């Protein structure tokens, strides 16, 4: 290789690194005025509306494009193109619709799902990075321009397709959740039944919360649980939910950007020097988080639905009052009894997994014996 | 004869066993003490984060102990073309069984160090009110995890013989190529499925994916 070419090759990598570091360097931010901020917000809102309108139009166009082949089972109606799906997927879809209809009846009972049942559109698409190599996938979407769709990837089975259909129906079933309940739940009201993992996550949230009311809930206070779940009215959430050490823990959890030296200094004063007045000032400068997170709050919602039986979703639509009153009406038991039930369920799910159980130990010893046996089978 | 095999293995492995014991004793002690000195009493997530870090280090140590104790005897035997084992008045299978049991017995030593280190570490810090220390549970988990990893490594070594490393590398390469190909054409992850089978109950390595927490809820 000639000398100039070697020099050029030698310089390429350092130059590329230098260029990348210059381009990736943090930019100095400038404060914007209220007028600028307002103008930007209005522009963003206008963009949002335009985007939503175009999405709705696109979705309506997609729905209109689907040929009118259909199949129904119970309150479930599916529109699809028989020719596009092909005989194999068509048979899978038929099985899935039958399964899903049974699941919908079991899970959502008397819930009102659309005006005359749910209409879902199922279409076949190519899925993958390269069209030529892409695999088949099936898209399940709600009709009526709602915009929600869920892909089912290969291998497409009846169970996977049925789960996607039931998931879509869940969106319709929770349509009638009263606004205050939805707001309380952090707009997270999943319709699917709770799993052990959901309960375990709730138990961990309860056991690891920085809040003093969450600790009283853990120790047995139902009133503490109601407060920690954000179900009671509080005058001063910071002092009622958290102790001064909790304020410090809240502030310590912030990710302070280096571009704000005043905030960084105050943060250090609170966390490192333990100046509680600074901790309180900082903690009050941001919304105080409800002690238990929205996934934990949704477990109470799902528990109420499960306790309410077939008529739970119907009662949810007609119930009035505070979120706790609504959930209590849905479950058909007293508010304190519902929360106490939730606490019992949650504490029973606290993972005590550090010491392996008898079954786990037995299985591990069996694997060990199997590997050991395999090792003796070959003569060196 | 088992006592003789155990003694030989102890002689070969005692230096590394001392290192494992030191690590098993010091990991929980140093990480928990240092970590908790920065933790706010009610910042339980940070406390659990410190405990998780100690657990990850102990899981890695369990794997290291397992592989070290599984491979060293074979490599030393292979260096002498297995003359010693083959001259013994027992079958190859019986000899391998004794080798296996001797290694499994030696793994009890670092596990005991994990328990002792855990007890000291837990006693030296203030644990938040909703948390508890589990030194015994952690030591049992450490032993079982190192035992199953030891058995897997031992089986690979004694089945594949001198080609063990080559077999392991070929398996890794095949899996990586299959995964990249599957991802490129949009298929569900193959590795994720196999990984889940191995690391989820009742897979052999589920013990490594469990909670390795000296201090936990």
Coordinates of C-alpha atoms in Angstrom, one line a residue:
Chain A
X1 CA 0.0 0.0 0.0
X2 CA 1.4 3.5 -0.9
X3 CA 2.4 5.9 1.9
X4 CA -0.3 8.6 1.3
X5 CA -3.0 5.9 1.2
X6 CA -1.8 4.4 4.4
X7 CA -1.8 7.9 6.1
X8 CA -5.4 8.5 4.8
X9 CA -6.5 5.1 6.1
X10 CA -4.8 5.7 9.5
X11 CA -6.6 9.1 9.8
X12 CA -10.0 7.9 8.8
X13 CA -11.0 6.3 12.2
X14 CA -9.8 9.1 14.5
X15 CA -11.5 11.7 12.2
X16 CA -14.8 9.6 12.3
X17 CA -14.6 9.4 16.1
X18 CA -13.9 13.1 16.4
X19 CA -16.8 14.0 14.1
X20 CA -19.2 11.7 15.9
X21 CA -18.2 13.1 19.3
X22 CA -18.7 16.7 18.0
X23 CA -22.2 15.7 16.6
X24 CA -23.2 13.9 19.8
X25 CA -22.0 16.6 22.2
X26 CA -24.7 18.0 24.5
X27 CA -26.2 21.2 23.2
X28 CA -26.6 24.2 25.5
X29 CA -30.3 24.6 26.1
X30 CA -31.9 28.1 26.1
X31 CA -34.9 29.0 28.1
X32 CA -38.1 29.8 26.1
X33 CA -40.5 32.5 26.9
X34 CA -44.1 31.9 27.9
X35 CA -45.3 33.2 24.5
X36 CA -42.9 30.9 22.6
X37 CA -44.0 28.0 24.8
X38 CA -47.7 28.8 24.1
X39 CA -47.1 29.1 20.4
X40 CA -45.3 25.7 20.3
X41 CA -48.0 24.1 22.3
X42 CA -50.7 25.4 20.0
X43 CA -48.7 24.2 16.9
X44 CA -48.2 20.8 18.5
X45 CA -52.0 20.5 19.2
X46 CA -52.8 21.4 15.6
X47 CA -50.4 18.8 14.4
X48 CA -52.0 16.2 16.7
X49 CA -55.4 16.9 15.3
X50 CA -54.2 16.7 11.8
X51 CA -52.4 13.5 12.5
X52 CA -55.5 12.0 14.2
X53 CA -57.7 13.0 11.3
X54 CA -55.4 11.4 8.7
X55 CA -55.1 8.3 10.9
X56 CA -58.8 8.0 11.1
X57 CA -59.1 8.5 7.4
X58 CA -56.5 5.8 6.7
X59 CA -58.1 3.4 9.1
X60 CA -61.6 4.0 7.6
X61 CA -60.0 3.4 4.2
X62 CA -58.5 0.1 5.4
X63 CA -61.9 -1.0 6.9
X64 CA -63.7 -0.2 3.6
X65 CA -61.1 -2.2 1.6
X66 CA -61.8 -5.4 3.5
X67 CA -64.2 -7.7 1.5
X68 CA -67.4 -8.6 3.3
X69 CA -66.6 -12.2 4.2
X70 CA -67.6 -12.7 7.8
X71 CA -68.0 -15.2 10.6
X72 CA -69.7 -14.8 13.9
X73 CA -69.8 -16.6 17.2
X74 CA -71.8 -15.2 20.1
X75 CA -71.2 -11.5 20.3
X76 CA -68.1 -11.7 18.2
X77 CA -68.2 -10.8 14.5
X78 CA -65.1 -11.0 12.4
X79 CA -64.7 -9.6 8.9
X80 CA -61.9 -10.9 6.7
X81 CA -60.9 -11.8 3.2
X82 CA -61.2 -15.5 2.7
X83 CA -59.2 -15.4 -0.5
X84 CA -56.3 -13.4 1.1
X85 CA -56.2 -15.6 4.2
X86 CA -56.1 -18.9 2.4
X87 CA -57.6 -22.2 3.5
X88 CA -55.1 -22.9 6.3
X89 CA -55.4 -19.5 8.0
X90 CA -59.2 -19.5 7.4
X91 CA -59.5 -22.8 9.4
X92 CA -57.2 -21.4 12.2
X93 CA -59.3 -18.2 12.3
X94 CA -62.6 -20.3 12.6
X95 CA -61.1 -22.2 15.5
X96 CA -59.8 -19.0 17.1
X97 CA -63.2 -17.2 16.8
X98 CA -64.9 -20.2 18.5
X99 CA -62.4 -20.2 21.4
X100 CA -62.5 -16.4 21.7
X101 CA -66.3 -16.4 21.9
X102 CA -66.2 -18.7 24.9
X103 CA -63.4 -16.7 26.5
X104 CA -65.3 -13.4 26.0
X105 CA -68.4 -14.9 27.6
X106 CA -66.4 -16.2 30.6
X107 CA -64.4 -13.1 31.1
X108 CA -66.7 -10.3 30.3
X109 CA -70.1 -11.8 31.2
X110 CA -72.9 -9.3 30.6
X111 CA -70.6 -6.5 29.6
X112 CA -71.9 -4.3 26.8
X113 CA -69.5 -4.8 23.9
X114 CA -70.4 -2.4 21.1
X115 CA -74.0 -1.7 20.1
X116 CA -74.6 -5.2 18.6
X117 CA -71.5 -7.1 19.6
X118 CA -67.9 -6.5 18.6
X119 CA -66.8 -6.3 15.0
X120 CA -63.1 -7.1 14.4
X121 CA -61.2 -7.0 11.2
X122 CA -58.6 -9.7 10.5
X123 CA -56.2 -9.3 7.6
X124 CA -53.0 -11.0 6.4
X125 CA -49.8 -8.9 6.1
X126 CA -46.2 -9.5 5.3
X127 CA -44.0 -9.0 8.4
X128 CA -40.3 -8.7 8.5
X129 CA -37.3 -6.5 7.7
X130 CA -37.3 -7.6 4.0
X131 CA -40.5 -8.1 2.1
X132 CA -39.1 -10.9 0.0
X133 CA -38.1 -12.9 3.1
X134 CA -41.0 -11.7 5.3
X135 CA -43.2 -14.2 7.1
X136 CA -47.0 -14.1 7.2
X137 CA -48.6 -12.2 10.1
X138 CA -52.2 -11.5 10.9
X139 CA -53.4 -8.1 12.0
X140 CA -56.4 -7.9 14.3
X141 CA -58.1 -4.5 14.6
X142 CA -61.3 -3.0 15.9
X143 CA -63.7 -1.8 13.3
X144 CA -65.1 1.8 13.3
X145 CA -61.9 3.7 13.0
X146 CA -60.7 3.3 16.6
X147 CA -57.2 2.8 15.4
X148 CA -56.2 -0.1 17.7
X149 CA -54.5 -3.1 16.0
X150 CA -52.5 -6.0 17.2
X151 CA -50.2 -8.2 15.1
X152 CA -50.1 -12.0 15.6
X153 CA -46.7 -13.2 14.3
X154 CA -45.8 -16.6 13.0
X155 CA -46.4 -19.4 13.9
X156 CA -50.1 -18.3 13.9
X157 CA -52.0 -20.6 16.2
X158 CA -55.7 -20.7 17.2
X159 CA -54.7 -19.8 20.8
X160 CA -52.6 -16.8 19.8
X161 CA -55.3 -15.5 17.5
X162 CA -58.0 -16.1 20.1
X163 CA -56.0 -14.2 22.7
X164 CA -55.6 -11.2 20.3
X165 CA -59.3 -11.2 19.6
X166 CA -60.2 -11.3 23.4
X167 CA -57.6 -8.5 24.1
X168 CA -59.4 -6.3 21.5
X169 CA -62.8 -7.1 23.1
X170 CA -61.3 -6.0 26.5
X171 CA -60.7 -2.6 25.0
X172 CA -64.5 -2.3 24.3
X173 CA -65.5 -3.8 27.7
X174 CA -63.5 -1.2 29.6
X175 CA -64.9 1.7 27.5
X176 CA -67.6 2.3 30.1
X177 CA -65.2 2.8 33.1
X178 CA -66.3 6.0 34.8
X179 CA -63.9 8.9 34.2
X180 CA -62.9 9.4 37.8
X181 CA -62.1 5.6 38.2
X182 CA -60.1 5.7 35.0
X183 CA -58.2 8.8 36.2
X184 CA -57.6 7.2 39.6
X185 CA -56.2 4.0 37.9
X186 CA -53.8 6.2 35.8
X187 CA -55.9 5.3 32.7
X188 CA -54.7 1.8 33.1
X189 CA -57.7 -0.6 33.4
X190 CA -56.6 -3.8 31.7
X191 CA -59.5 -6.2 31.1
X192 CA -57.4 -9.4 31.2
X193 CA -57.6 -11.6 34.3
X194 CA -54.8 -11.1 36.8
X195 CA -51.8 -13.4 36.8
X196 CA -49.5 -14.4 39.6
X197 CA -46.9 -12.1 38.2
X198 CA -49.3 -9.1 38.4
X199 CA -49.9 -9.9 42.1
X200 CA -46.3 -10.4 42.8
X201 CA -45.4 -7.1 41.2
X202 CA -48.1 -5.4 43.4
X203 CA -46.7 -7.1 46.5
X204 CA -43.2 -5.9 45.7
X205 CA -44.5 -2.4 45.1
X206 CA -46.3 -2.5 48.5
X207 CA -43.3 -3.9 50.3
X208 CA -40.8 -1.5 48.7
X209 CA -42.7 1.7 48.7
X210 CA -41.0 4.8 50.2
X211 CA -44.3 6.0 51.7
X212 CA -45.2 5.8 55.3
X213 CA -48.9 5.0 54.6
X214 CA -47.8 2.0 52.4
X215 CA -45.8 0.7 55.5
X216 CA -48.9 1.0 57.7
X217 CA -50.9 -0.8 55.0
X218 CA -48.2 -3.6 55.0
X219 CA -48.5 -3.8 58.8
X220 CA -52.3 -4.3 58.7
X221 CA -54.1 -1.0 58.4
X222 CA -56.9 -1.1 55.8
X223 CA -57.2 2.7 56.1
X224 CA -53.5 2.9 55.3
X225 CA -54.1 0.7 52.2
X226 CA -56.9 3.0 51.0
X227 CA -54.7 6.0 51.4
X228 CA -51.7 4.3 49.8
X229 CA -53.9 3.3 46.8
X230 CA -55.0 7.0 46.4
X231 CA -58.6 6.2 47.3
X232 CA -59.0 8.7 50.1
X233 CA -59.0 12.5 49.9
X234 CA -55.8 14.0 51.2
X235 CA -55.2 17.7 52.0
X236 CA -51.5 17.6 51.9
X237 CA -50.3 14.5 50.0
X238 CA -46.6 15.1 50.7
X239 CA -47.0 15.1 54.5
X240 CA -49.8 12.6 54.7
X241 CA -48.2 10.0 52.4
X242 CA -44.5 10.5 53.1
X243 CA -42.3 11.2 56.2
X244 CA -39.3 13.6 55.8
X245 CA -37.0 10.6 55.1
X246 CA -39.5 9.7 52.4
X247 CA -39.2 13.3 50.9
X248 CA -35.5 12.7 50.8
X249 CA -36.0 9.3 49.1
X250 CA -38.4 10.9 46.6
X251 CA -35.9 13.6 45.7
X252 CA -33.0 11.1 45.6
X253 CA -34.9 9.2 42.9
X254 CA -34.9 12.2 40.5
X255 CA -32.5 12.2 37.6
X256 CA -31.1 15.7 37.8
X257 CA -29.8 17.1 34.5
X258 CA -26.4 18.8 34.6
X259 CA -27.8 21.8 32.7
X260 CA -29.5 23.1 35.8
X261 CA -26.8 23.9 38.4
X262 CA -29.3 25.4 40.9
X263 CA -31.4 22.3 40.9
X264 CA -28.3 20.1 41.1
X265 CA -27.1 22.1 44.1
X266 CA -30.4 21.9 45.9
X267 CA -30.6 18.2 45.1
X268 CA -27.2 17.6 46.6
X269 CA -28.2 19.7 49.7
X270 CA -31.2 17.5 50.3
X271 CA -29.7 14.1 49.5
X272 CA -26.2 14.4 50.7
X273 CA -26.4 17.1 53.5
X274 CA -29.9 16.0 54.6
X275 CA -31.4 19.5 54.8
X276 CA -35.0 18.6 55.2
X277 CA -36.4 22.1 54.4
X278 CA -34.7 21.8 50.9
X279 CA -36.1 18.2 50.5
X280 CA -39.6 19.5 51.2
X281 CA -39.2 22.5 48.9
X282 CA -38.0 20.2 46.1
X283 CA -40.6 17.5 46.7
X284 CA -43.4 20.1 46.6
X285 CA -42.1 21.4 43.2
X286 CA -43.3 18.3 41.4
X287 CA -46.5 16.3 41.6
X288 CA -46.4 14.0 44.6
X289 CA -46.7 10.4 43.4
X290 CA -49.5 8.2 44.7
X291 CA -47.6 5.7 47.0
X292 CA -48.6 2.6 45.0
X293 CA -48.1 2.7 41.3
X294 CA -50.8 2.4 38.6
X295 CA -50.1 -1.3 37.9
X296 CA -50.7 -2.0 41.6
X297 CA -53.9 0.1 41.6
X298 CA -55.1 -1.9 38.5
X299 CA -54.9 -5.1 40.6
X300 CA -57.6 -3.6 42.9
X301 CA -59.7 -2.8 39.8
X302 CA -59.3 -6.3 38.4
X303 CA -60.1 -7.8 41.8
X304 CA -63.3 -5.9 42.0
X305 CA -64.2 -7.1 38.5
X306 CA -63.4 -10.7 39.4
X307 CA -65.5 -10.4 42.6
X308 CA -68.4 -8.9 40.7
X309 CA -68.9 -11.9 38.4
X310 CA -70.8 -11.8 35.2
X311 CA -72.5 -8.5 35.9
X312 CA -69.3 -6.7 36.9
X313 CA -68.8 -4.7 33.7
X314 CA -72.5 -3.8 33.5
X315 CA -72.4 -2.5 37.1
X316 CA -69.2 -0.6 36.3
X317 CA -71.1 1.4 33.6
X318 CA -73.9 2.4 35.9
X319 CA -72.0 2.9 39.2
X320 CA -71.5 6.4 40.6
X321 CA -69.4 7.9 43.4
X322 CA -65.8 7.9 44.4
X323 CA -63.5 5.3 42.8
X324 CA -63.7 3.2 46.0
X325 CA -67.5 3.4 46.0
X326 CA -67.6 2.4 42.4
X327 CA -65.3 -0.5 42.8
X328 CA -67.1 -1.6 45.9
X329 CA -70.4 -1.5 44.0
X330 CA -68.9 -3.5 41.2
X331 CA -67.5 -6.2 43.6
X332 CA -70.7 -6.3 45.6
X333 CA -69.0 -6.0 48.9
X334 CA -68.2 -3.2 51.4
X335 CA -65.3 -0.9 50.5
X336 CA -63.2 -1.9 53.5
X337 CA -63.8 -5.6 52.9
X338 CA -62.7 -5.1 49.2
X339 CA -59.5 -3.4 50.2
X340 CA -58.8 -5.9 53.0
X341 CA -59.3 -8.7 50.5
X342 CA -56.9 -6.9 48.1
X343 CA -54.3 -6.6 50.9
X344 CA -54.6 -10.3 51.8
X345 CA -54.2 -11.3 48.2
X346 CA -51.2 -8.9 47.8
X347 CA -49.3 -10.0 50.9
X348 CA -49.9 -13.7 50.0
X349 CA -48.0 -13.0 46.7
X350 CA -44.9 -11.5 48.4
X351 CA -42.1 -13.6 46.8
X352 CA -40.3 -15.7 49.4
X353 CA -38.1 -17.2 46.7
X354 CA -34.6 -16.8 48.2
X355 CA -34.6 -20.3 49.7
X356 CA -35.4 -22.9 47.0
X357 CA -38.6 -24.8 47.8
X358 CA -38.7 -28.6 48.1
X359 CA -40.0 -29.0 44.5
X360 CA -37.3 -26.7 43.1
X361 CA -34.5 -28.4 45.0
X362 CA -35.8 -31.8 43.8
X363 CA -35.9 -30.7 40.2
X364 CA -32.3 -29.3 40.5
X365 CA -31.0 -32.5 42.0
X366 CA -32.7 -34.5 39.3
X367 CA -31.0 -32.3 36.6
X368 CA -27.7 -32.8 38.4
X369 CA -28.2 -36.5 38.5
X370 CA -29.1 -36.5 34.8
X371 CA -26.0 -34.6 33.8
X372 CA -23.9 -36.8 36.1
X373 CA -25.3 -39.9 34.5
X374 CA -24.6 -38.6 31.0
X375 CA -21.0 -37.9 32.0
X376 CA -20.5 -41.6 32.9
X377 CA -21.8 -42.9 29.6
X378 CA -18.7 -42.2 27.5
X379 CA -15.4 -43.9 28.0
X380 CA -12.5 -41.5 27.4
Chain B
X1 CA -11.4 -45.2 47.2
X2 CA -13.8 -42.2 47.2
X3 CA -11.8 -40.7 50.0
X4 CA -8.6 -41.0 48.0
X5 CA -10.3 -39.4 44.9
X6 CA -11.7 -36.6 47.1
X7 CA -8.3 -36.0 48.7
X8 CA -6.6 -35.8 45.3
X9 CA -9.2 -33.4 44.0
X10 CA -8.8 -31.3 47.1
X11 CA -5.1 -31.1 46.6
X12 CA -5.5 -30.0 43.0
X13 CA -8.2 -27.5 43.8
X14 CA -7.3 -26.1 47.2
X15 CA -5.6 -22.9 45.9
X16 CA -8.6 -22.0 43.8
X17 CA -11.0 -23.1 46.5
X18 CA -9.3 -20.6 48.9
X19 CA -9.9 -17.9 46.4
X20 CA -13.6 -18.9 45.9
X21 CA -14.1 -19.0 49.7
X22 CA -12.5 -15.5 50.1
X23 CA -14.7 -14.2 47.3
X24 CA -17.9 -15.9 48.6
X25 CA -17.2 -14.4 52.1
X26 CA -16.2 -10.9 50.9
X27 CA -18.7 -10.3 48.1
X28 CA -21.8 -10.0 50.4
X29 CA -19.8 -8.3 53.2
X30 CA -18.2 -5.6 51.1
X31 CA -21.1 -4.9 48.7
X32 CA -23.8 -4.8 51.3
X33 CA -21.8 -2.7 53.8
X34 CA -20.5 -0.3 51.1
X35 CA -23.9 -0.1 49.3
X36 CA -26.0 0.4 52.5
X37 CA -23.7 3.2 53.6
X38 CA -25.1 5.2 50.7
X39 CA -28.7 4.1 51.0
X40 CA -31.4 6.2 52.6
X41 CA -33.3 4.2 55.3
X42 CA -36.6 4.3 53.4
X43 CA -35.3 4.1 49.9
X44 CA -36.0 0.4 49.7
X45 CA -35.5 0.2 46.0
X46 CA -31.9 1.2 46.4
X47 CA -31.5 -1.3 49.3
X48 CA -32.8 -4.0 47.1
X49 CA -30.6 -2.8 44.2
X50 CA -27.5 -3.3 46.5
X51 CA -28.8 -6.7 47.4
X52 CA -29.4 -7.6 43.7
X53 CA -25.8 -6.5 42.9
X54 CA -24.4 -8.9 45.6
X55 CA -26.7 -11.6 44.3
X56 CA -25.5 -11.2 40.7
X57 CA -21.9 -11.4 41.8
X58 CA -22.6 -14.5 43.8
X59 CA -24.4 -16.2 40.9
X60 CA -21.4 -15.4 38.7
X61 CA -19.1 -16.9 41.4
X62 CA -21.3 -20.0 41.6
X63 CA -20.8 -20.5 37.9
X64 CA -17.0 -19.9 38.2
X65 CA -16.7 -22.4 41.0
X66 CA -18.7 -24.9 39.0
X67 CA -16.7 -24.6 35.8
X68 CA -13.4 -24.5 37.7
X69 CA -14.1 -27.7 39.7
X70 CA -15.6 -29.5 36.7
X71 CA -12.8 -28.9 34.2
X72 CA -9.6 -28.9 36.2
X73 CA -9.6 -32.7 37.1
X74 CA -10.3 -33.7 33.5
X75 CA -7.6 -31.4 32.1
X76 CA -5.0 -32.8 34.6
X77 CA -6.0 -36.4 33.9
X78 CA -6.0 -35.8 30.1
X79 CA -2.4 -34.3 30.4
X80 CA -1.3 -37.7 31.6
X81 CA -3.5 -39.5 29.0
X82 CA -5.8 -40.8 31.8
X83 CA -3.2 -43.3 32.8
X84 CA -4.1 -43.0 36.5
X85 CA -7.8 -43.5 36.2
X86 CA -7.5 -46.3 33.7
X87 CA -5.0 -48.2 35.9
X88 CA -7.4 -48.2 38.9
X89 CA -9.3 -51.4 39.7
X90 CA -12.7 -49.8 38.9
X91 CA -14.6 -49.2 35.7
X92 CA -14.4 -45.8 34.0
X93 CA -18.0 -45.1 34.8
X94 CA -17.4 -45.8 38.5
X95 CA -14.4 -43.6 38.5
X96 CA -16.2 -40.7 36.8
X97 CA -19.0 -41.0 39.3
X98 CA -16.5 -40.7 42.2
X99 CA -14.8 -37.7 40.4
X100 CA -18.3 -36.1 40.1
X101 CA -19.2 -36.7 43.7
X102 CA -15.9 -35.4 45.0
X103 CA -16.4 -32.1 43.1
X104 CA -20.0 -31.9 44.4
X105 CA -18.7 -32.3 47.9
X106 CA -16.0 -29.6 47.5
X107 CA -18.7 -27.1 46.4
X108 CA -20.0 -27.2 49.9
X109 CA -17.0 -25.2 51.1
X110 CA -17.7 -21.9 49.1
X111 CA -21.5 -22.4 49.9
X112 CA -20.6 -22.4 53.6
X113 CA -18.6 -19.2 53.1
X114 CA -21.6 -17.6 51.4
X115 CA -23.7 -18.4 54.5
X116 CA -21.1 -17.0 56.9
X117 CA -20.4 -13.9 54.9
X118 CA -24.2 -13.3 54.6
X119 CA -24.7 -13.6 58.3
X120 CA -21.9 -11.1 59.0
X121 CA -23.1 -8.7 56.2
X122 CA -26.7 -8.7 57.4
X123 CA -25.6 -8.1 61.0
X124 CA -23.5 -5.2 60.1
X125 CA -26.2 -3.0 58.4
X126 CA -29.5 -1.5 59.4
X127 CA -32.2 -3.3 57.3
X128 CA -35.3 -1.3 56.3
X129 CA -38.5 -2.4 58.2
X130 CA -40.2 -4.3 55.4
X131 CA -37.1 -6.2 54.4
X132 CA -35.4 -9.3 55.9
X133 CA -32.1 -11.1 55.6
X134 CA -31.9 -14.6 54.1
X135 CA -28.2 -15.8 54.5
X136 CA -29.2 -19.5 54.8
X137 CA -31.6 -19.4 51.8
X138 CA -28.9 -17.7 49.7
X139 CA -26.3 -20.3 50.7
X140 CA -28.6 -23.1 49.7
X141 CA -29.4 -21.4 46.4
X142 CA -25.7 -20.9 45.8
X143 CA -24.9 -24.6 46.5
X144 CA -27.8 -25.9 44.3
X145 CA -26.9 -23.4 41.4
X146 CA -23.2 -24.3 41.5
X147 CA -24.1 -28.0 41.7
X148 CA -26.3 -28.0 38.6
X149 CA -23.8 -25.8 36.6
X150 CA -21.0 -28.1 37.8
X151 CA -23.0 -31.1 36.6
X152 CA -23.6 -29.5 33.2
X153 CA -20.0 -28.5 32.7
X154 CA -18.8 -31.9 34.0
X155 CA -21.1 -33.7 31.5
X156 CA -20.0 -31.5 28.6
X157 CA -16.3 -32.1 29.5
X158 CA -16.6 -35.9 30.0
X159 CA -18.9 -36.5 27.0
X160 CA -17.1 -34.3 24.5
X161 CA -13.6 -35.0 26.0
X162 CA -10.9 -32.9 24.5
X163 CA -13.4 -31.4 22.0
X164 CA -15.5 -29.8 24.8
X165 CA -14.5 -26.2 24.0
X166 CA -14.9 -26.7 20.3
X167 CA -18.4 -28.2 20.8
X168 CA -19.4 -25.3 23.1
X169 CA -18.2 -22.7 20.5
X170 CA -19.9 -24.5 17.6
X171 CA -23.2 -24.6 19.6
X172 CA -22.9 -20.9 20.3
X173 CA -22.1 -20.0 16.7
X174 CA -25.0 -22.1 15.3
X175 CA -27.4 -20.5 17.8
X176 CA -26.2 -17.0 17.0
X177 CA -26.5 -17.5 13.2
X178 CA -30.0 -19.1 13.6
X179 CA -31.1 -16.2 15.7
X180 CA -29.8 -13.5 13.3
X181 CA -31.4 -15.3 10.4
X182 CA -34.7 -15.6 12.2
X183 CA -34.7 -11.9 13.2
X184 CA -33.9 -10.8 9.7
X185 CA -36.9 -12.6 8.2
X186 CA -39.3 -11.5 10.9
X187 CA -39.7 -14.8 12.7
X188 CA -40.1 -15.0 16.4
X189 CA -36.8 -15.2 18.4
X190 CA -35.5 -18.8 18.5
X191 CA -33.0 -18.1 21.2
X192 CA -35.6 -16.5 23.4
X193 CA -37.7 -19.7 23.3
X194 CA -34.7 -21.9 24.0
X195 CA -33.4 -19.5 26.7
X196 CA -36.9 -19.5 28.4
X197 CA -36.9 -23.3 28.4
X198 CA -33.5 -23.5 30.1
X199 CA -34.0 -20.6 32.5
X200 CA -37.7 -21.0 33.4
X201 CA -39.1 -23.6 35.7
X202 CA -38.5 -26.5 35.5
X203 CA -35.4 -25.9 33.3
X204 CA -31.9 -26.7 34.7
X205 CA -30.7 -23.1 34.9
X206 CA -33.9 -21.6 36.4
X207 CA -32.1 -21.3 39.6
X208 CA -29.9 -18.6 38.2
X209 CA -32.9 -16.6 37.1
X210 CA -34.5 -16.7 40.6
X211 CA -34.1 -14.1 43.4
X212 CA -30.5 -14.1 44.6
X213 CA -31.2 -11.7 47.4
X214 CA -29.4 -11.7 50.7
X215 CA -31.8 -8.9 51.8
X216 CA -35.3 -9.1 50.4
X217 CA -38.9 -8.5 51.1

